[in-house]
Coordinates of C-alpha atoms in Angstrom, one line a residue:
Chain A
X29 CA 0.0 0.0 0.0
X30 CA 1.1 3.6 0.2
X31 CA 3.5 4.7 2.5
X32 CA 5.8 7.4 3.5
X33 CA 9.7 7.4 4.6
X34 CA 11.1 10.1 6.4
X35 CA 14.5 11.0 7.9
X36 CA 14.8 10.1 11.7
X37 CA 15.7 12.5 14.5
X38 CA 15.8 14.3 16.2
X39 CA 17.6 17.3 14.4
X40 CA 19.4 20.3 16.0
X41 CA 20.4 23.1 14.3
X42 CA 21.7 26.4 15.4
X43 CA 19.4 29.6 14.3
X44 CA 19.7 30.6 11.0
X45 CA 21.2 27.2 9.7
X46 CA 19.8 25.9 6.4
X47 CA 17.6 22.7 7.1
X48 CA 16.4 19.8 5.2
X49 CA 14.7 17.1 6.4
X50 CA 14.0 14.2 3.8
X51 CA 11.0 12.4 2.9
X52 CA 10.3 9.6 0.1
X53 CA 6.7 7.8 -0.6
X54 CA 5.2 4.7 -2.3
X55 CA 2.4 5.2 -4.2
X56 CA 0.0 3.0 -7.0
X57 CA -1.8 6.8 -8.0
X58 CA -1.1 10.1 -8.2
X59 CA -1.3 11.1 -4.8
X60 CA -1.1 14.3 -3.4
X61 CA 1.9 15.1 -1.3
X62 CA 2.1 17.4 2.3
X63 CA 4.0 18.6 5.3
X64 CA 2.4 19.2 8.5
X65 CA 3.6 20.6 11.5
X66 CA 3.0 19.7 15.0
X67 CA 3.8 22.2 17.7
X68 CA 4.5 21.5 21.4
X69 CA 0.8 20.6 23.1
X70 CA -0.9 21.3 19.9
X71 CA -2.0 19.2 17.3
X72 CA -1.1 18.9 13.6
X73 CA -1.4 21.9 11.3
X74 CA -1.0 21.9 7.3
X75 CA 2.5 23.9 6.4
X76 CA 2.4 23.1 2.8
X77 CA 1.0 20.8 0.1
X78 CA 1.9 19.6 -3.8
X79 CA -1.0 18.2 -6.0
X80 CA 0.5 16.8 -9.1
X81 CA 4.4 16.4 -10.4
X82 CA 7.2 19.2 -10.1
X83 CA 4.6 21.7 -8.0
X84 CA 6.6 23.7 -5.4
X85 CA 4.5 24.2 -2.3
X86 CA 5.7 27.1 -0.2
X87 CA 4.9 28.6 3.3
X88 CA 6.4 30.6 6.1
X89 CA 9.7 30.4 4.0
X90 CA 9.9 26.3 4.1
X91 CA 9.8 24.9 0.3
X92 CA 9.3 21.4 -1.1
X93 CA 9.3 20.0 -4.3
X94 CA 7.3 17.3 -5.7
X95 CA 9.7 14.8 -7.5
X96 CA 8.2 12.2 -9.5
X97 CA 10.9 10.6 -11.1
X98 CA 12.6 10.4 -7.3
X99 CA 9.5 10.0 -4.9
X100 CA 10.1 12.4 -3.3
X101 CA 9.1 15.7 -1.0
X102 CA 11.9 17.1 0.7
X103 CA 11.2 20.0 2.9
X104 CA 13.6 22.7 2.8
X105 CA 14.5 26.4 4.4
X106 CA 17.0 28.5 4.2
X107 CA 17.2 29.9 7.6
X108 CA 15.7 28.4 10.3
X109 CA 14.4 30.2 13.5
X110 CA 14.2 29.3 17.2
X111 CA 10.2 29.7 16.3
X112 CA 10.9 26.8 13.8
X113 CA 11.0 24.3 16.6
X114 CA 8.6 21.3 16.0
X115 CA 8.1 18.1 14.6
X116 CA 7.5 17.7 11.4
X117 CA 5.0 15.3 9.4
X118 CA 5.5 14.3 5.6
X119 CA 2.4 12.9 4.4
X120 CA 0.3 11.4 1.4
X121 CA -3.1 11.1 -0.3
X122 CA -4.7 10.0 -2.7
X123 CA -7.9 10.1 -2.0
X124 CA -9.7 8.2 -5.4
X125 CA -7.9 5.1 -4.2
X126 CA -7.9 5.1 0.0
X127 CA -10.2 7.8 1.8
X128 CA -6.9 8.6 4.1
X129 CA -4.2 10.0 4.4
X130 CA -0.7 8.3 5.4
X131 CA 1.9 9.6 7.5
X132 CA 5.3 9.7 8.0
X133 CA 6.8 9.3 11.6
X134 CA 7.9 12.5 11.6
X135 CA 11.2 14.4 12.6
X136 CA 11.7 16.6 15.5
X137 CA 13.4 19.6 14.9
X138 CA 15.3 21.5 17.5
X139 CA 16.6 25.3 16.9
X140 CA 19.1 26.8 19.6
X141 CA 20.0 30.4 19.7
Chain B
X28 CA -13.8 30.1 15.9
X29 CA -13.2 26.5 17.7
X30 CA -12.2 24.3 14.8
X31 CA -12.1 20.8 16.1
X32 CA -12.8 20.2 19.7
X33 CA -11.6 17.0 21.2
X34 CA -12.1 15.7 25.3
X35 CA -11.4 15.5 27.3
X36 CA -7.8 16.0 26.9
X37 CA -6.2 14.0 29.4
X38 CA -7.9 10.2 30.6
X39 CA -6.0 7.5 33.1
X40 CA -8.3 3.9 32.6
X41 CA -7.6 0.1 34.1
X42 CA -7.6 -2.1 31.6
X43 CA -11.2 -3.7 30.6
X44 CA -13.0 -0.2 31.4
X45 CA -15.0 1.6 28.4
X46 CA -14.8 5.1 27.7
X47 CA -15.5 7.7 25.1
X48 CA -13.6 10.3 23.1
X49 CA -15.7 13.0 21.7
X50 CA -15.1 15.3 19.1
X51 CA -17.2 18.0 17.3
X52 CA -16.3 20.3 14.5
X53 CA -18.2 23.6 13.6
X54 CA -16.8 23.9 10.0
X55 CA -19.7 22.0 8.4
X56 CA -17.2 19.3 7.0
X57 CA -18.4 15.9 5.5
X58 CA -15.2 14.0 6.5
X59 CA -14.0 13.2 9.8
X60 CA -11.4 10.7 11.2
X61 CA -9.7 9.9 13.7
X62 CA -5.9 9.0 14.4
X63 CA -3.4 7.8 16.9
X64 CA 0.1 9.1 17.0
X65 CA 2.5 6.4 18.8
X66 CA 6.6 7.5 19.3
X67 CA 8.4 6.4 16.1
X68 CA 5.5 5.6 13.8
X69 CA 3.9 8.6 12.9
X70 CA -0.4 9.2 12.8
X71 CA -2.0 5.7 11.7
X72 CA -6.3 6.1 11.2
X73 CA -8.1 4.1 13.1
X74 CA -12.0 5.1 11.6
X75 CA -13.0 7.6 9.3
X76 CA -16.6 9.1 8.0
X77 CA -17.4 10.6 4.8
X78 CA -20.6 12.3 5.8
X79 CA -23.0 11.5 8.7
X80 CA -24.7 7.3 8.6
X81 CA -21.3 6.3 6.7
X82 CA -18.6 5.3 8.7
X83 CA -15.4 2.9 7.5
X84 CA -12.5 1.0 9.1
X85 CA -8.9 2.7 9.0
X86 CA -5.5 1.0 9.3
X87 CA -5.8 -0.5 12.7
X88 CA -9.7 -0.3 13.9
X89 CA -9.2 -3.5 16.5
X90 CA -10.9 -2.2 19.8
X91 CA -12.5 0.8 18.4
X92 CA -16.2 1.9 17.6
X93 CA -17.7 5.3 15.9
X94 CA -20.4 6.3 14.8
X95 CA -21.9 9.1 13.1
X96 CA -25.6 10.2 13.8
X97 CA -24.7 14.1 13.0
X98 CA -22.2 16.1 11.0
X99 CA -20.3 17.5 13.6
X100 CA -19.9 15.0 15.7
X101 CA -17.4 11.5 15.7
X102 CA -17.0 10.2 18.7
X103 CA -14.6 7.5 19.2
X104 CA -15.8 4.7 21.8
X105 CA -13.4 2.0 23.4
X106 CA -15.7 -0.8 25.1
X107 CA -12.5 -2.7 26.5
X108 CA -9.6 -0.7 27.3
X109 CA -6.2 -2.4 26.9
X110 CA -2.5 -1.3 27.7
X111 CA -2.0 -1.0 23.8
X112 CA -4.2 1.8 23.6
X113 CA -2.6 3.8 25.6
X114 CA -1.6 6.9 23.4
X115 CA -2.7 10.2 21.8
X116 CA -5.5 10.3 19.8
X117 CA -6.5 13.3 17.4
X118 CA -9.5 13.7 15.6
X119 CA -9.4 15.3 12.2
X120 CA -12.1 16.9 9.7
X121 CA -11.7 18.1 6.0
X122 CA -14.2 20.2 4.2
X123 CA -13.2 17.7 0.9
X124 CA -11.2 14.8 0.4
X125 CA -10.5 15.6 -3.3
X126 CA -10.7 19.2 -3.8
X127 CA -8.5 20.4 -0.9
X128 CA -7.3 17.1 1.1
X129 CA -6.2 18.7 4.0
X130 CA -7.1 18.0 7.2
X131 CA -7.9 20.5 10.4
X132 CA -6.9 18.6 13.6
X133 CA -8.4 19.0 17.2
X134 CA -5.5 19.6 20.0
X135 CA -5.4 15.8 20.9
X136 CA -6.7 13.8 24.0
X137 CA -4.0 11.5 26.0
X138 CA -5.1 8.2 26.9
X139 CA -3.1 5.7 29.8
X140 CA -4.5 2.3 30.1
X141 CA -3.0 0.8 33.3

């Protein structure tokens, strides 16, 4: 079935370090690919999505690009903040095939000052 | 503007007692779901409803029962609580599964089974 990979953590990075955490999926369709973030006590909250092949989503300065010829969503920025601190959730669907969406186990992202 | 509204928030149960999670969106959305989020393996669905009357089984339903009588409401019932359900469930609506696909989450609710 359709699944997601993502890059284990946690990561640590010093303010204003460039980040990327990877992410690679399985899919029979044409899913639709997203990142969601997940904020201490809160729960999830979309940060970007990608409908279809070589779409850029973009939000709050994070990028991602969908990659069909790589399966892949990395999520990208160029300089993080302390703010930035979270864990992050790559995830698919494709909702003509399963009514759901799939996760990744997400990465937790740490940002010092 | 509450969103999705999930309690309680916090529940300590002995194995074999029932209980109910309840959550209610005010966004007027057909699909609702609901998910548990475990260390190391991500959200997995345990139900999900596409409108109210039509419920369907997720990726690990075993121990779990919803139902849908009204369009805001999903509540999630366990009859007979084990230790492997001890973990944070979030309920999650979406105003369309194909045209926007994302999904509005409730805060969570933390569930211990002793």
């Amino acid at each position: 079935g359709d699944s997601v990979t993502q890059m284990e953590g946690p990561v640590t990075l010093s303010e204003e370090a460039c980040l990327t955490i990877n992410c690679t999926y399985t899919a029979t369709g044409y899913p639709s690919l997203f990142w969601y973030v997940q904020y201490p006590g809160e729960g999830l909250q979309l940060l970007l999505k990608a409908t279809k092949a070589d779409d850029k989503g973009s939000n709050k300065g994070f990028e991602a690009t969908y990659r069909k010829e790589t399966t892949s969503f990395h999520l990208e920025k160029g300089s993080v903040q302390v703010s930035d601190s979270a864990v992050y959730f790559c995830a698919l669907s494709d909702w003509y095939n399963n009514n759901d969406m799939r996760f990744g186990a997400g990465t937790r992202l740490t940002v010092k000052p | 503007n509450a969103g999705v509204t999930q309690t309680p928030k916090f529940q300590v149960l002995k194995t074999g007692q029932s209980m109910t999670l309840q959550c209610a969106q005010d966004m007027n959305h057909e699909y609702m779901s609901w998910y548990r989020q475990d260390p190391g393996m991500g959200l997995r669905l345990i139900h999900y409803s596409v409108g109210a009357g039509i419920t369907d089984q997720g990726e690990v339903p075993n121990g779990y029962n919803v139902s849908r009588s009204t369009t805001e409401d999903f509540p999630l019932r366990l009859l007979s609580a084990a230790p492997s359900q001890t973990s944070v469930y979030f309920c999650a609506s979406s105003y369309s599964l194909v045209v926007t696909g994302e999904l509005f989450f409730g805060e969570g609710s933390r569930l211990t089974v002793l």
